[in-house]
Tab-separated table of N, CA and C in Angstrom:
chain	number	residue	atom	x	y	z
A	1	UNK	N	-24.686	-20.702	15.660
A	1	UNK	CA	-24.906	-19.384	16.213
A	1	UNK	C	-24.467	-18.327	15.199
A	2	UNK	N	-25.288	-17.351	14.977
A	2	UNK	CA	-25.013	-16.309	13.987
A	2	UNK	C	-24.446	-15.076	14.678
A	3	UNK	N	-23.350	-14.536	14.134
A	3	UNK	CA	-22.730	-13.342	14.711
A	3	UNK	C	-23.367	-12.096	14.125
A	4	UNK	N	-23.580	-11.110	14.984
A	4	UNK	CA	-24.222	-9.861	14.573
A	4	UNK	C	-23.238	-8.970	13.819
A	5	UNK	N	-23.697	-8.380	12.721
A	5	UNK	CA	-22.886	-7.471	11.913
A	5	UNK	C	-23.363	-6.046	12.170
A	6	UNK	N	-22.423	-5.152	12.509
A	6	UNK	CA	-22.710	-3.739	12.726
A	6	UNK	C	-22.194	-2.979	11.506
A	7	UNK	N	-23.096	-2.433	10.676
A	7	UNK	CA	-22.690	-1.735	9.460
A	7	UNK	C	-22.639	-0.235	9.708
A	8	UNK	N	-21.438	0.338	9.536
A	8	UNK	CA	-21.220	1.768	9.744
A	8	UNK	C	-20.279	2.278	8.659
A	9	UNK	N	-20.721	3.254	7.857
A	9	UNK	CA	-19.917	3.870	6.789
A	9	UNK	C	-19.277	2.846	5.850
A	10	UNK	N	-20.002	1.823	5.505
A	10	UNK	CA	-19.485	0.802	4.603
A	10	UNK	C	-18.728	-0.311	5.307
A	11	UNK	N	-18.332	-0.090	6.568
A	11	UNK	CA	-17.663	-1.131	7.351
A	11	UNK	C	-18.694	-2.168	7.781
A	12	UNK	N	-18.258	-3.399	7.899
A	12	UNK	CA	-19.112	-4.477	8.402
A	12	UNK	C	-18.405	-5.075	9.611
A	13	UNK	N	-18.633	-4.450	10.773
A	13	UNK	CA	-17.952	-4.857	11.998
A	13	UNK	C	-18.607	-6.073	12.630
A	14	UNK	N	-17.747	-7.010	13.047
A	14	UNK	CA	-18.198	-8.177	13.794
A	14	UNK	C	-17.293	-8.334	15.006
A	15	UNK	N	-17.889	-8.748	16.134
A	15	UNK	CA	-17.106	-8.987	17.342
A	15	UNK	C	-16.083	-10.075	17.039
A	16	UNK	N	-14.853	-9.861	17.513
A	16	UNK	CA	-13.791	-10.815	17.205
A	16	UNK	C	-12.827	-10.978	18.367
A	17	UNK	N	-12.252	-12.165	18.472
A	17	UNK	CA	-11.217	-12.460	19.451
A	17	UNK	C	-9.876	-12.103	18.819
A	18	UNK	N	-9.113	-11.266	19.491
A	18	UNK	CA	-7.822	-10.813	18.958
A	18	UNK	C	-6.703	-11.666	19.540
A	19	UNK	N	-5.984	-12.354	18.702
A	19	UNK	CA	-4.940	-13.284	19.134
A	19	UNK	C	-3.605	-12.612	19.428
A	20	UNK	N	-3.426	-11.391	18.963
A	20	UNK	CA	-2.169	-10.679	19.195
A	20	UNK	C	-2.469	-9.252	19.631
A	21	UNK	N	-1.498	-8.578	20.261
A	21	UNK	CA	-1.714	-7.190	20.698
A	21	UNK	C	-2.133	-6.319	19.515
A	22	UNK	N	-3.200	-5.555	19.707
A	22	UNK	CA	-3.781	-4.765	18.627
A	22	UNK	C	-4.171	-3.389	19.135
A	23	UNK	N	-4.023	-2.389	18.293
A	23	UNK	CA	-4.422	-1.028	18.634
A	23	UNK	C	-5.696	-0.671	17.878
A	24	UNK	N	-6.527	0.136	18.514
A	24	UNK	CA	-7.791	0.585	17.935
A	24	UNK	C	-7.515	1.561	16.788
A	25	UNK	N	-8.158	1.358	15.656
A	25	UNK	CA	-7.982	2.239	14.498
A	25	UNK	C	-8.621	3.604	14.709
A	26	UNK	N	-9.534	3.710	15.668
A	26	UNK	CA	-10.197	4.991	15.923
A	26	UNK	C	-9.450	5.827	16.963
A	27	UNK	N	-9.281	5.301	18.186
A	27	UNK	CA	-8.683	6.088	19.273
A	27	UNK	C	-7.190	5.838	19.446
A	28	UNK	N	-6.640	4.859	18.746
A	28	UNK	CA	-5.213	4.517	18.773
A	28	UNK	C	-4.747	3.965	20.125
A	29	UNK	N	-5.684	3.563	20.986
A	29	UNK	CA	-5.323	2.960	22.268
A	29	UNK	C	-5.274	1.448	22.115
A	30	UNK	N	-4.536	0.804	23.024
A	30	UNK	CA	-4.405	-0.643	23.012
A	30	UNK	C	-5.748	-1.288	23.350
A	31	UNK	N	-6.092	-2.356	22.675
A	31	UNK	CA	-7.323	-3.090	22.975
A	31	UNK	C	-6.961	-4.189	23.964
A	32	UNK	N	-7.419	-4.018	25.209
A	32	UNK	CA	-7.089	-4.936	26.293
A	32	UNK	C	-8.064	-6.098	26.344
A	33	UNK	N	-7.638	-7.164	26.977
A	33	UNK	CA	-8.511	-8.306	27.215
A	33	UNK	C	-7.846	-9.601	26.814
A	34	UNK	N	-8.149	-10.641	27.595
A	34	UNK	CA	-7.585	-11.955	27.324
A	34	UNK	C	-8.691	-12.923	26.920
A	35	UNK	N	-9.840	-12.768	27.556
A	35	UNK	CA	-10.941	-13.697	27.320
A	35	UNK	C	-12.052	-13.028	26.524
A	36	UNK	N	-12.739	-13.809	25.742
A	36	UNK	CA	-13.874	-13.298	24.981
A	36	UNK	C	-13.447	-12.495	23.765
A	37	UNK	N	-14.408	-11.837	23.201
A	37	UNK	CA	-14.172	-11.030	22.001
A	37	UNK	C	-13.936	-9.595	22.440
A	38	UNK	N	-12.696	-9.127	22.284
A	38	UNK	CA	-12.290	-7.829	22.814
A	38	UNK	C	-12.647	-6.651	21.920
A	39	UNK	N	-12.811	-6.866	20.631
A	39	UNK	CA	-13.039	-5.739	19.729
A	39	UNK	C	-13.887	-6.121	18.539
A	40	UNK	N	-14.071	-5.149	17.646
A	40	UNK	CA	-14.800	-5.371	16.403
A	40	UNK	C	-13.829	-5.242	15.240
A	41	UNK	N	-13.959	-6.142	14.261
A	41	UNK	CA	-13.116	-6.094	13.070
A	41	UNK	C	-14.010	-6.022	11.838
A	42	UNK	N	-13.662	-5.111	10.921
A	42	UNK	CA	-14.406	-4.990	9.668
A	42	UNK	C	-14.086	-6.206	8.800
A	43	UNK	N	-15.110	-6.854	8.306
A	43	UNK	CA	-14.929	-8.040	7.479
A	43	UNK	C	-14.490	-7.704	6.063
A	44	UNK	N	-14.560	-6.409	5.694
A	44	UNK	CA	-14.177	-5.988	4.346
A	44	UNK	C	-12.730	-5.503	4.318
A	45	UNK	N	-12.369	-4.565	5.220
A	45	UNK	CA	-11.026	-3.962	5.176
A	45	UNK	C	-10.139	-4.372	6.353
A	46	UNK	N	-10.631	-5.213	7.241
A	46	UNK	CA	-9.922	-5.737	8.423
A	46	UNK	C	-9.533	-4.671	9.446
A	47	UNK	N	-10.138	-3.499	9.415
A	47	UNK	CA	-9.937	-2.451	10.416
A	47	UNK	C	-10.434	-2.977	11.770
A	48	UNK	N	-9.675	-2.730	12.864
A	48	UNK	CA	-10.043	-3.213	14.194
A	48	UNK	C	-10.255	-2.030	15.132
A	49	UNK	N	-11.349	-2.075	15.909
A	49	UNK	CA	-11.674	-1.005	16.854
A	49	UNK	C	-12.201	-1.594	18.158
A	50	UNK	N	-12.168	-0.758	19.232
A	50	UNK	CA	-12.805	-1.142	20.485
A	50	UNK	C	-14.304	-1.321	20.257
A	51	UNK	N	-14.929	-2.085	21.119
A	51	UNK	CA	-16.386	-2.187	21.059
A	51	UNK	C	-17.013	-0.829	21.319
A	52	UNK	N	-16.371	-0.040	22.187
A	52	UNK	CA	-16.921	1.282	22.526
A	52	UNK	C	-16.705	2.304	21.406
A	53	UNK	N	-15.806	2.020	20.463
A	53	UNK	CA	-15.463	2.981	19.401
A	53	UNK	C	-16.139	2.701	18.063
A	54	UNK	N	-16.705	1.534	17.870
A	54	UNK	CA	-17.190	1.176	16.529
A	54	UNK	C	-18.254	2.130	16.003
A	55	UNK	N	-19.084	2.682	16.873
A	55	UNK	CA	-20.133	3.592	16.400
A	55	UNK	C	-19.613	5.016	16.176
A	56	UNK	N	-18.339	5.270	16.533
A	56	UNK	CA	-17.732	6.594	16.361
A	56	UNK	C	-16.944	6.725	15.057
A	57	UNK	N	-16.810	5.654	14.306
A	57	UNK	CA	-16.028	5.650	13.065
A	57	UNK	C	-16.639	6.620	12.051
A	58	UNK	N	-15.808	7.548	11.549
A	58	UNK	CA	-16.285	8.522	10.556
A	58	UNK	C	-15.716	8.248	9.163
A	59	UNK	N	-14.637	7.486	9.081
A	59	UNK	CA	-14.042	7.187	7.778
A	59	UNK	C	-14.816	6.067	7.089
A	60	UNK	N	-14.932	6.167	5.789
A	60	UNK	CA	-15.607	5.127	5.016
A	60	UNK	C	-14.675	3.936	4.852
A	61	UNK	N	-15.245	2.789	4.668
A	61	UNK	CA	-14.469	1.573	4.457
A	61	UNK	C	-13.670	1.724	3.163
A	62	UNK	N	-12.356	1.540	3.231
A	62	UNK	CA	-11.487	1.752	2.070
A	62	UNK	C	-11.766	0.762	0.949
A	63	UNK	N	-12.181	-0.420	1.270
A	63	UNK	CA	-12.447	-1.430	0.250
A	63	UNK	C	-13.806	-1.244	-0.395
A	64	UNK	N	-14.668	-0.427	0.187
A	64	UNK	CA	-15.987	-0.179	-0.377
A	64	UNK	C	-15.868	0.452	-1.759
A	65	UNK	N	-14.872	1.335	-1.959
A	65	UNK	CA	-14.661	1.957	-3.273
A	65	UNK	C	-14.301	0.918	-4.320
A	66	UNK	N	-13.505	-0.080	-3.933
A	66	UNK	CA	-13.124	-1.133	-4.871
A	66	UNK	C	-14.339	-1.946	-5.294
A	67	UNK	N	-15.270	-2.167	-4.364
A	67	UNK	CA	-16.484	-2.905	-4.689
A	67	UNK	C	-17.306	-2.121	-5.701
A	68	UNK	N	-17.418	-0.791	-5.515
A	68	UNK	CA	-18.161	0.048	-6.457
A	68	UNK	C	-17.519	0.028	-7.836
A	69	UNK	N	-16.182	0.008	-7.903
A	69	UNK	CA	-15.487	-0.050	-9.186
A	69	UNK	C	-15.788	-1.360	-9.898
A	70	UNK	N	-15.820	-2.451	-9.148
A	70	UNK	CA	-16.127	-3.752	-9.730
A	70	UNK	C	-17.552	-3.749	-10.260
A	71	UNK	N	-18.497	-3.179	-9.491
A	71	UNK	CA	-19.887	-3.095	-9.940
A	71	UNK	C	-19.998	-2.300	-11.238
A	72	UNK	N	-19.240	-1.198	-11.352
A	72	UNK	CA	-19.263	-0.379	-12.563
A	72	UNK	C	-18.728	-1.161	-13.756
A	73	UNK	N	-17.649	-1.916	-13.560
A	73	UNK	CA	-17.069	-2.716	-14.644
A	73	UNK	C	-18.059	-3.778	-15.118
A	74	UNK	N	-18.741	-4.410	-14.169
A	74	UNK	CA	-19.722	-5.438	-14.532
A	74	UNK	C	-20.850	-4.821	-15.345
A	75	UNK	N	-21.352	-3.650	-14.908
A	75	UNK	CA	-22.428	-2.969	-15.635
A	75	UNK	C	-21.967	-2.584	-17.036
A	76	UNK	N	-20.723	-2.116	-17.134
A	76	UNK	CA	-20.185	-1.709	-18.433
A	76	UNK	C	-20.092	-2.901	-19.378
A	77	UNK	N	-19.607	-4.034	-18.880
A	77	UNK	CA	-19.454	-5.217	-19.718
A	77	UNK	C	-20.797	-5.848	-20.071
A	78	UNK	N	-21.671	-5.940	-19.092
A	78	UNK	CA	-22.940	-6.636	-19.292
A	78	UNK	C	-23.921	-5.846	-20.150
A	79	UNK	N	-23.996	-4.537	-19.931
A	79	UNK	CA	-25.006	-3.731	-20.602
A	79	UNK	C	-24.447	-2.777	-21.652
A	80	UNK	N	-23.116	-2.726	-21.790
A	80	UNK	CA	-22.510	-1.856	-22.783
A	80	UNK	C	-22.647	-0.382	-22.454
A	81	UNK	N	-22.702	-0.045	-21.162
A	81	UNK	CA	-22.806	1.356	-20.753
A	81	UNK	C	-21.585	1.744	-19.930
A	82	UNK	N	-21.250	3.021	-19.980
A	82	UNK	CA	-20.108	3.536	-19.233
A	82	UNK	C	-20.629	4.419	-18.102
A	83	UNK	N	-20.262	4.085	-16.861
A	83	UNK	CA	-20.674	4.863	-15.696
A	83	UNK	C	-19.415	5.481	-15.090
A	84	UNK	N	-19.007	6.686	-15.539
A	84	UNK	CA	-17.745	7.255	-15.080
A	84	UNK	C	-17.760	7.794	-13.650
A	85	UNK	N	-18.906	8.249	-13.145
A	85	UNK	CA	-18.948	8.859	-11.816
A	85	UNK	C	-20.122	8.331	-11.009
A	86	UNK	N	-19.917	8.295	-9.696
A	86	UNK	CA	-21.007	8.015	-8.761
A	86	UNK	C	-20.981	9.115	-7.730
A	87	UNK	N	-21.951	10.008	-7.801
A	87	UNK	CA	-21.985	11.142	-6.885
A	87	UNK	C	-22.814	10.828	-5.677
């Protein structure tokens, strides 16, 4: 069975079962529930949110910048070009 990925602002949210008490990164409220998948967790930065809050996220995924830096380094090494900015 394939789990659905919800991509928002660089986050890659997937429904997840939370094994310990967790607070939503968006609304700061406790994520309740014992059975099933109670929230969404970003597979890149591990940010956790309510299912009802995942589409409200306005902050970009913090690890997305690191991925862009790695891509720039690879381009610089492979092609001998320097890409100082991405606007």
